[in-house]
Coordinates of C-alpha atoms and ligand atoms in Angstrom, one line a residue:
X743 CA -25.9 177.4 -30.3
X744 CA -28.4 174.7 -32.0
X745 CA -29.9 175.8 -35.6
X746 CA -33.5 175.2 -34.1
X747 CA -34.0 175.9 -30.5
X748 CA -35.2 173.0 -28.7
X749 CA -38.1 174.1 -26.5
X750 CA -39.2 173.1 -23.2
X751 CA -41.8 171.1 -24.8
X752 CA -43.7 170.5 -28.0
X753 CA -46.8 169.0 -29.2
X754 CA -47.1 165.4 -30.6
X755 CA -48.8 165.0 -33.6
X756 CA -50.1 162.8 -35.3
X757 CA -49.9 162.4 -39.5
X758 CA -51.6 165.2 -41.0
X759 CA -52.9 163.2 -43.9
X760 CA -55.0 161.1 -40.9
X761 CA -56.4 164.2 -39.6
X762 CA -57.7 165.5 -43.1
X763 CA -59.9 162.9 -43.7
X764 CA -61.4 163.9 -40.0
X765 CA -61.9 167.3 -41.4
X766 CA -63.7 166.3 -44.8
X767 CA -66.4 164.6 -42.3
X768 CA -66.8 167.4 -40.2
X769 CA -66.9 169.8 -43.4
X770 CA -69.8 167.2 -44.9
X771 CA -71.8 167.1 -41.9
X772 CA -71.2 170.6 -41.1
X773 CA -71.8 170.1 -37.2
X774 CA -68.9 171.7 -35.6
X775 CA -69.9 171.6 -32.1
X776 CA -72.6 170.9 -29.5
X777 CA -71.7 167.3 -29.0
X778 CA -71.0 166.1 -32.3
X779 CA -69.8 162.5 -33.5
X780 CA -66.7 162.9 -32.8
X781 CA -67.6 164.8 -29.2
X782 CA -69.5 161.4 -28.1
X783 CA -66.9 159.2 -29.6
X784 CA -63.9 160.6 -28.0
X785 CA -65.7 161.0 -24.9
X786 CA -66.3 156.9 -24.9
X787 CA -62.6 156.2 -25.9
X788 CA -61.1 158.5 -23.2
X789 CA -63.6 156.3 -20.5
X790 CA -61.8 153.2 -21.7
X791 CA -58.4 154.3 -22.1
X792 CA -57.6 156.1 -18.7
X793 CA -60.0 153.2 -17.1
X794 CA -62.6 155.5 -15.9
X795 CA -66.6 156.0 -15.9
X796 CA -67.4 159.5 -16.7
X797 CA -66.1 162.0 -18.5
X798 CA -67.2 165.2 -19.9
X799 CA -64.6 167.1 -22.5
X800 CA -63.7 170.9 -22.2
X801 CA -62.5 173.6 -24.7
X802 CA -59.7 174.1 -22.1
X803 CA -58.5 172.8 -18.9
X804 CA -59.4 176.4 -17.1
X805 CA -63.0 176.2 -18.0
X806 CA -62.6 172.7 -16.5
X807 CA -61.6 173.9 -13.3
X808 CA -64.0 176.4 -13.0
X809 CA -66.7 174.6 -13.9
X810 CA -65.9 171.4 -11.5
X811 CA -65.8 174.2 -8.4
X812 CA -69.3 175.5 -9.5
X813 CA -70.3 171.8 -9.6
X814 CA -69.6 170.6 -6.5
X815 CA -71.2 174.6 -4.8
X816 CA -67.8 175.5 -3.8
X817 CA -67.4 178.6 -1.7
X818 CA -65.8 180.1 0.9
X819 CA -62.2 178.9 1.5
X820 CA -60.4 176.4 -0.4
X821 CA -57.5 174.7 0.8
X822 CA -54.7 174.8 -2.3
X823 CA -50.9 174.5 -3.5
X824 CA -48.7 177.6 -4.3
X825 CA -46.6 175.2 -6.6
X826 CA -48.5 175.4 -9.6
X827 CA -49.9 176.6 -12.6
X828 CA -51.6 180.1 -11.7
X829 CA -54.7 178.6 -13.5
X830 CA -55.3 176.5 -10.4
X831 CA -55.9 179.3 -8.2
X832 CA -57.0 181.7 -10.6
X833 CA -60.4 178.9 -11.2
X834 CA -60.9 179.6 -7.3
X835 CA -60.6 183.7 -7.9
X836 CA -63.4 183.2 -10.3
X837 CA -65.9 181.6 -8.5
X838 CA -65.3 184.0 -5.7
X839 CA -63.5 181.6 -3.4
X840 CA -60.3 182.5 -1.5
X841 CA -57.4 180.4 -2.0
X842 CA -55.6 179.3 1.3
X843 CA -51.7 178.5 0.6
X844 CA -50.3 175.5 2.5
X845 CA -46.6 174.2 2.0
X846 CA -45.6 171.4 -0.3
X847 CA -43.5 168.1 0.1
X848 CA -40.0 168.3 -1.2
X849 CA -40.2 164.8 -2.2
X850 CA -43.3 165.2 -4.6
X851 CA -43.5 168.8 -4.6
X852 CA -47.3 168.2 -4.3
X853 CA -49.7 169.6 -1.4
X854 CA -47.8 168.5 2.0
X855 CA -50.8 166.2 3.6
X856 CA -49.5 166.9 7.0
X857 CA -49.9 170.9 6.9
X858 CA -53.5 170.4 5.5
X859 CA -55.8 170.4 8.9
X860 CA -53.8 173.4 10.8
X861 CA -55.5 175.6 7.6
X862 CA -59.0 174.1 7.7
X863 CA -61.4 176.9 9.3
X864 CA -65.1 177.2 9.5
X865 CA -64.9 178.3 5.9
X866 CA -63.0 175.5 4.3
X867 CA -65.4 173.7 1.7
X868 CA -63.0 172.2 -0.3
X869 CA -59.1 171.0 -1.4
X870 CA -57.7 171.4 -4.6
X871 CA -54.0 169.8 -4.8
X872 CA -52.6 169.1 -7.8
X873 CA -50.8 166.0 -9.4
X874 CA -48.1 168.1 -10.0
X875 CA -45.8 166.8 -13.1
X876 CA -48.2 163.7 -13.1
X877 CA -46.4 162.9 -9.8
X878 CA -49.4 161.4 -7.3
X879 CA -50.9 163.5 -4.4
X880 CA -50.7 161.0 -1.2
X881 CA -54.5 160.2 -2.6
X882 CA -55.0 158.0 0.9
X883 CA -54.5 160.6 3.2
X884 CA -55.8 163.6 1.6
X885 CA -59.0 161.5 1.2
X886 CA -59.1 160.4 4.8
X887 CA -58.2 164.9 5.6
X888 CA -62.0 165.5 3.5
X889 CA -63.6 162.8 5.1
X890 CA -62.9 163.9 8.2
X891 CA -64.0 167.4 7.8
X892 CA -66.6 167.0 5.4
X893 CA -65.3 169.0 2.7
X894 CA -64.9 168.3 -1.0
X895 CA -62.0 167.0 -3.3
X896 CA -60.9 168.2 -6.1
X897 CA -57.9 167.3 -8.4
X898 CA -56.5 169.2 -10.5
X899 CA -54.8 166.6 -13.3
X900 CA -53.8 168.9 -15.7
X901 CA -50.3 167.1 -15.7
X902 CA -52.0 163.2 -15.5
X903 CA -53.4 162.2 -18.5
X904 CA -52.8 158.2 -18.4
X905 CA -50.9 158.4 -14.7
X906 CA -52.1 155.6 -12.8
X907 CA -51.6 154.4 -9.1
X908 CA -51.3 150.2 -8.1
X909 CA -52.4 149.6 -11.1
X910 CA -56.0 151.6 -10.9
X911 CA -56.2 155.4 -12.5
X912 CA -55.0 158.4 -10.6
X913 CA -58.4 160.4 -12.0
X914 CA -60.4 158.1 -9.6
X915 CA -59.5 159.8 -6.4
X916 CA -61.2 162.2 -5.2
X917 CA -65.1 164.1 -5.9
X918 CA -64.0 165.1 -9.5
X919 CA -60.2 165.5 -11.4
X920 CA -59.6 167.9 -14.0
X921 CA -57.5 167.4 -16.8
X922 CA -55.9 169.8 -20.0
X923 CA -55.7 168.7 -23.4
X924 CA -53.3 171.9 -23.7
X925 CA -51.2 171.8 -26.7
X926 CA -47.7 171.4 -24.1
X927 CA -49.8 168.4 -22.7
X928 CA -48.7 164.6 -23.5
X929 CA -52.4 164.6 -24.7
X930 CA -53.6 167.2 -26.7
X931 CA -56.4 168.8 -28.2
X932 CA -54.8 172.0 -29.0
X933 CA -56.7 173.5 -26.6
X934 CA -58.9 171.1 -24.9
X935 CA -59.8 169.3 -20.9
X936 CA -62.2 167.5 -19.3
X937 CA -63.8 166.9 -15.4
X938 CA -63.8 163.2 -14.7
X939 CA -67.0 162.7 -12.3
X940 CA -68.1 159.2 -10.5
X941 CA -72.0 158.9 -10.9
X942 CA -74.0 159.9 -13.9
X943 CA -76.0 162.3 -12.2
X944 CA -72.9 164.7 -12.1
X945 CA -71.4 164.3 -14.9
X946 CA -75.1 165.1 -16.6
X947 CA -75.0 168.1 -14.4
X948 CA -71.4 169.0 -15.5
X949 CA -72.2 168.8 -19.5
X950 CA -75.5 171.3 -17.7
X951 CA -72.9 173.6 -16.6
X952 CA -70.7 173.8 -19.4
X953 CA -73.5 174.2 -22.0
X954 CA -75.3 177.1 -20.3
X955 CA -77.7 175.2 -18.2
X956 CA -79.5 174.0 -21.2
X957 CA -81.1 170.4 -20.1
X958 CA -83.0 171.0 -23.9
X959 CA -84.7 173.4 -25.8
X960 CA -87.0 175.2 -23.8
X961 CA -85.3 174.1 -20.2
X962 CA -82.2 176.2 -18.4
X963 CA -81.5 174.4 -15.3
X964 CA -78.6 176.1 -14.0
X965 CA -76.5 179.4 -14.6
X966 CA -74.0 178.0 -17.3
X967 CA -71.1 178.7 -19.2
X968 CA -69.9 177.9 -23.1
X969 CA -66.8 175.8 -22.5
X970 CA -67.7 173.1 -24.8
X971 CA -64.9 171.4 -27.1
X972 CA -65.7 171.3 -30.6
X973 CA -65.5 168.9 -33.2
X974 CA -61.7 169.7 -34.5
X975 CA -60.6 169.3 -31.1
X976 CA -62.5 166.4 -30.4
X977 CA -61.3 164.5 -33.6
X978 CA -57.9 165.8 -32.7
X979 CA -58.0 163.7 -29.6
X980 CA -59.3 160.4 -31.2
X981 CA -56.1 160.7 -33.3
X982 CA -53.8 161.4 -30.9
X983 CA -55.3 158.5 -28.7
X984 CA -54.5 156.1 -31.7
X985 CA -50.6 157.3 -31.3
X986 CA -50.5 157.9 -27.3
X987 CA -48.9 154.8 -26.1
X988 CA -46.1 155.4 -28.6
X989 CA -45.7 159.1 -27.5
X990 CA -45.6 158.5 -24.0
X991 CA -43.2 155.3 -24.6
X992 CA -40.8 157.8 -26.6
X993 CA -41.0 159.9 -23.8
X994 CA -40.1 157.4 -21.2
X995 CA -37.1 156.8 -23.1
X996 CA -36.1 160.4 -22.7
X997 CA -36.7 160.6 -19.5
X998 CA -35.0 157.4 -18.3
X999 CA -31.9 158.8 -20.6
X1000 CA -32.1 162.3 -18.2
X1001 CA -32.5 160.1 -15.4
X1002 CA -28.8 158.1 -15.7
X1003 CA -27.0 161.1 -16.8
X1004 CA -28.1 163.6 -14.5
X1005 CA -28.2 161.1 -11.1
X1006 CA -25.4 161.5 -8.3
X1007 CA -24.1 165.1 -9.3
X1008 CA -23.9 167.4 -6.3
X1009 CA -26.2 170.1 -5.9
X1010 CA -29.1 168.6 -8.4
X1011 CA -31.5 166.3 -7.4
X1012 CA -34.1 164.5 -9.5
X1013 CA -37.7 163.3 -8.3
X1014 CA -38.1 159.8 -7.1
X1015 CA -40.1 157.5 -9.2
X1016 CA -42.7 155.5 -7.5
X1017 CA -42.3 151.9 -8.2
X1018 CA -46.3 151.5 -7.7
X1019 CA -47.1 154.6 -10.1
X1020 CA -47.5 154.4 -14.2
X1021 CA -46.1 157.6 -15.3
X1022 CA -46.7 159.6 -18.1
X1023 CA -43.6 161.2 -18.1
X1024 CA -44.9 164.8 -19.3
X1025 CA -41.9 167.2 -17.3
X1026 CA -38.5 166.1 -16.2
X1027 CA -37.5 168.6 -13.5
X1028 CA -34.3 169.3 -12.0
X1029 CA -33.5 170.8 -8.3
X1030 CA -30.0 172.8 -8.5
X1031 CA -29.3 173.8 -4.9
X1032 CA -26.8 176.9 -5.5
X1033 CA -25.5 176.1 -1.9
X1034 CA -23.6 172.9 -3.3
X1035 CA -23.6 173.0 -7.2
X1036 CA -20.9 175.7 -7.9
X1037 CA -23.9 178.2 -9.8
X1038 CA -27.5 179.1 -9.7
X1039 CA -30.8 177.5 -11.1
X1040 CA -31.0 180.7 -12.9
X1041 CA -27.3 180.9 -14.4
X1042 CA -27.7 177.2 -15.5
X1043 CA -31.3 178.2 -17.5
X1044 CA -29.3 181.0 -19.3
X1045 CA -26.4 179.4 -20.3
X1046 CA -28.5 176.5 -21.4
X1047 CA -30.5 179.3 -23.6
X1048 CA -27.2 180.4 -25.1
X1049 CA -26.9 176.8 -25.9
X1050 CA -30.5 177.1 -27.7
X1051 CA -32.0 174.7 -24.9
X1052 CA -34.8 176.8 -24.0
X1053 CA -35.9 174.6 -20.3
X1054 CA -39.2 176.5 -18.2
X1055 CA -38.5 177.3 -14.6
X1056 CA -42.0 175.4 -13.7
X1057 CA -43.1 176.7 -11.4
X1058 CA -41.6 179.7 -10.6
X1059 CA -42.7 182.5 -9.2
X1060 CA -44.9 181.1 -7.1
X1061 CA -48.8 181.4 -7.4
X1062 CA -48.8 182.9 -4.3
X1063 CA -46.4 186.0 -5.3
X1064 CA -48.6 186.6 -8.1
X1065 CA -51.1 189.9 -8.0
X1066 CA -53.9 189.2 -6.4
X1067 CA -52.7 186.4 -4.2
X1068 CA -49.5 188.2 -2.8
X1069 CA -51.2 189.9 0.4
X1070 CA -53.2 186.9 1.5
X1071 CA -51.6 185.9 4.7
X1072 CA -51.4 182.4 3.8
X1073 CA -49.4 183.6 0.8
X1074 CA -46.2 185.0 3.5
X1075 CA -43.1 183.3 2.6
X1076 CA -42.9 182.2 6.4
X1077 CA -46.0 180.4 6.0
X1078 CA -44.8 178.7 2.5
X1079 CA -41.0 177.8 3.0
X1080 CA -40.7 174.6 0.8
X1081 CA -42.3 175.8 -1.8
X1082 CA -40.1 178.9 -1.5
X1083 CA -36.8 177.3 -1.5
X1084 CA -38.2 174.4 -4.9
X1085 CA -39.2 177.4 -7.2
X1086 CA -35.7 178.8 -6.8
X1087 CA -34.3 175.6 -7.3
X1088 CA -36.5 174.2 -10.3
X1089 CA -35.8 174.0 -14.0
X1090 CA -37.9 171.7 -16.1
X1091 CA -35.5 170.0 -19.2
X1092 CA -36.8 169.7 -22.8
X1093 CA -38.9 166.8 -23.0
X1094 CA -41.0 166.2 -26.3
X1095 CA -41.8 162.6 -27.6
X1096 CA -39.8 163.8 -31.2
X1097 CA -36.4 164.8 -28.7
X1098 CA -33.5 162.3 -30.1
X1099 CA -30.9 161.0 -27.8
X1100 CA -28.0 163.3 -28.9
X1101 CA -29.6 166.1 -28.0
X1102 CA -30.3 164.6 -24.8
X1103 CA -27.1 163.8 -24.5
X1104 CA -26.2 167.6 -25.0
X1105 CA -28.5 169.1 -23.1
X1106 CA -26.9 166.9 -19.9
X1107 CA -23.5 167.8 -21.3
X1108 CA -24.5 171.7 -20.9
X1109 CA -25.4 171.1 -17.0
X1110 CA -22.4 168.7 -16.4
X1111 CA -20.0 171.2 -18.2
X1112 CA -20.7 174.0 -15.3
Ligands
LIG1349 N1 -53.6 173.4 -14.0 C1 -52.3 173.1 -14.2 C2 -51.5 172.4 -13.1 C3 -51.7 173.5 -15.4 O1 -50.3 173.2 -15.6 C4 -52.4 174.1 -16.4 C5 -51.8 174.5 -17.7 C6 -53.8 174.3 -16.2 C7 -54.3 174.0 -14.9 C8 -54.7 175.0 -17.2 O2 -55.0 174.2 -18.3 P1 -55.3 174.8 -19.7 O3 -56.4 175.9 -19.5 O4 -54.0 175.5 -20.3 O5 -55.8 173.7 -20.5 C9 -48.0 176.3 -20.5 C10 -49.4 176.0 -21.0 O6 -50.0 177.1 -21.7 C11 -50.4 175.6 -19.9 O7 -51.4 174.9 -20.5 C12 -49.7 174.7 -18.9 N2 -50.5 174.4 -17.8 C13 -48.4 175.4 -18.4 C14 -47.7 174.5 -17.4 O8 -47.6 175.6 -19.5 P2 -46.7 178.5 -20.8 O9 -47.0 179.9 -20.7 O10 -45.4 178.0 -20.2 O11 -46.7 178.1 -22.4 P3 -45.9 178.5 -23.6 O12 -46.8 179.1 -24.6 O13 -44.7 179.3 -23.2 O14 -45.4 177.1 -24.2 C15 -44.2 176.4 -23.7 C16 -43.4 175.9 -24.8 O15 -44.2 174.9 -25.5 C17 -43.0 176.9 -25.8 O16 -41.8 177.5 -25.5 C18 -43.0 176.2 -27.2 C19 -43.9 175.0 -26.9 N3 -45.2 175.2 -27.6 C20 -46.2 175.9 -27.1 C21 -47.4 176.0 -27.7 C22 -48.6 176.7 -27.0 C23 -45.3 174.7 -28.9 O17 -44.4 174.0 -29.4 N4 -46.5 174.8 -29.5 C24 -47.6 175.4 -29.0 O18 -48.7 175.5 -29.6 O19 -47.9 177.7 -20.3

């Protein structure tokens, strides 16, 4: 059993004695919030860094969600992904919208493209897939799916801060992506997101939304909602930016590491990497299919927790066994079987950027022991 327990994940930080300086300003200027300095000046940094036009920051990545549905009128039905965090369908619940379940690929373990049409109904308005583990949604044909019928697009990118795709950004695709700034996030704010939007005109009306409605003083032009980031948060993220590249480079190094140690054993698979796709490398998840690797997903997670490796079944259960998605009828096992058979099969490994090899090293030793 390891002295420290060596989580799933941890934050990257950046040197304390950077971020006090940050403070002292914010403590001089005494604006905390409402789009302070730091606010506008993360918001123009993010724009260059992930190679996009608009952005507008969150206090969370739920907040984010909700607000981007409310943006783009979303109602009715919305086409989604079981395999996922439940915030993605939980942003639907509250904007009155039912989730519709369809299967995912086994490949990607995102929203399978060809199961999307047979759900579409008169009361589809939208699809919300996710970029699960920072792993690309078939962008191309989920587009050409919306186009076709007219609805919306919207991305949840809560795991793909940086990801990019032939060499242009993953956040691109799509009517609006959502991102967290989560504190188990390669980026993070502590708490923190953002909606990335295409045309000024929506990204004005987003910052509306998630400032009340207020256009200024004396004008409310929509029904809005606080879900502002504040300054800490905001300066939080223009530090982190400066150390980003290094983060996501030491995490690379983990993950290739996983990658050579845990490749060709029977019964686990790992995920493909895209040779076109810039990763971020935020999860590193592993399949154990009990049927050919001699125990289950579930005795390999405890006997890794004896060993003080504490790995996060991600995602499992399902969204769609959770109260109160479990009676929809798109939420029946029969209708979901993929995603059925990945969550009992899935256990995401400790990845943090401050992980050293040995440990690494162990952590492969404690699967390959069994
Ligand atoms: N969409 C998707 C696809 C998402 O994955 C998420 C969030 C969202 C939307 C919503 O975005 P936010 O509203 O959160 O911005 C965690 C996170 O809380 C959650 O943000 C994340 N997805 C989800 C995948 O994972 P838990 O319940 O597993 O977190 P927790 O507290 O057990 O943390 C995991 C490990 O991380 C801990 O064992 C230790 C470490 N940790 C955690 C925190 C919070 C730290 O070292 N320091 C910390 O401050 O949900």
């Amino acid at each position: 059993m390891k002295e420290k327990p060596i989580y799933v994940t941890q934050p990257s930080l950046p040197p304390l004695e950077e971020f006090i300086p940050m403070l002292e300003k914010i403590w001089e200027s005494k604006i905390l919030t409402n789009n302070g300095p730091f606010h506008q000046q993360l918001e123009k940094e993010l724009c260059e860094f992930l190679g996009v036009k608009f952005i507008s920051l969150f206090s969370n990545g739920t907040l984010a969600l909700v607000t981007a549905l409310q943006a783009l009128n979303i109602s009715g039905e919305v086409i989604t992904t079981p395999y996922s965090f439940v915030a993605t369908t939980h942003s639907l619940w509250w904007n009155n919208i039912k989730p519709v379940f369809v299967d995912i690929d086994p490949e990607t373990c995102n929203l399978d493209p060809d199961k999307i049409e047979a759900a579409i109904t008169a009361q589809t308005t939208a699809i919300l897939p996710v970029h699960v583990y920072g792993n690309p949604c078939d962008v191309e044909k989920i587009q050409k799916i919306a186009n076709r019928h007219k609805i919306k697009l919207i991305y949840d990118a809560a795991h793909a801060f940086g990801v990019k795709l032939d060499g242009k950004s993953i956040l691109n695709f799509g009517d609006l992506s959502v991102l967290s700034f989560h504190a188990t996030k390669v980026f993070n704010t502590f708490e923190g997101g953002a909606i990335i939007s295409h045309s000024a005109e929506m990204k004005q009306q987003i910052d509306d939304l998630k400032n009340f409605g207020f256009r200024d003083e004396v004008t409310v032009v929509a029904p809005g909602i606080n879900a502002k980031m504040n300054e800490v948060q905001a300066a939080m993220g223009l530090l982190q930016l400066k150390y980003i590249d290094d983060f996501i480079e030491k995490r690379k190094l983990i993950f290739t590491e996983y990658s050579n140690l845990l490749r060709n054993i029977d019964g686990i698979k790992i995920l493909d990497q895209n040779s076109t796709t810039i990763n971020n490398y935020s999860y590193f998840p592993i399949f154990i299919d009990e049927k050919i690797f001699p125990v289950s997903r579930d005795v390999v997670y405890e006997k890794m927790k004896a060993s003080g490796f504490y790995g996060r079944r991600y995602f499992y259960p399902l969204i769609s066994h959770f109260y109160p998605y479990k009676d929809l009828p798109s939420a029946m096992p029969d209708n979901l079987p993929v995603s059925e058979i990945v969550s009992r099969q899935v256990l995401c490994l400790p990845l943090l950027s401050d992980l050293d090899i040995d440990t690494v090293h162990s952590i492969a030793n404690c699967i390959k022991e069994i």
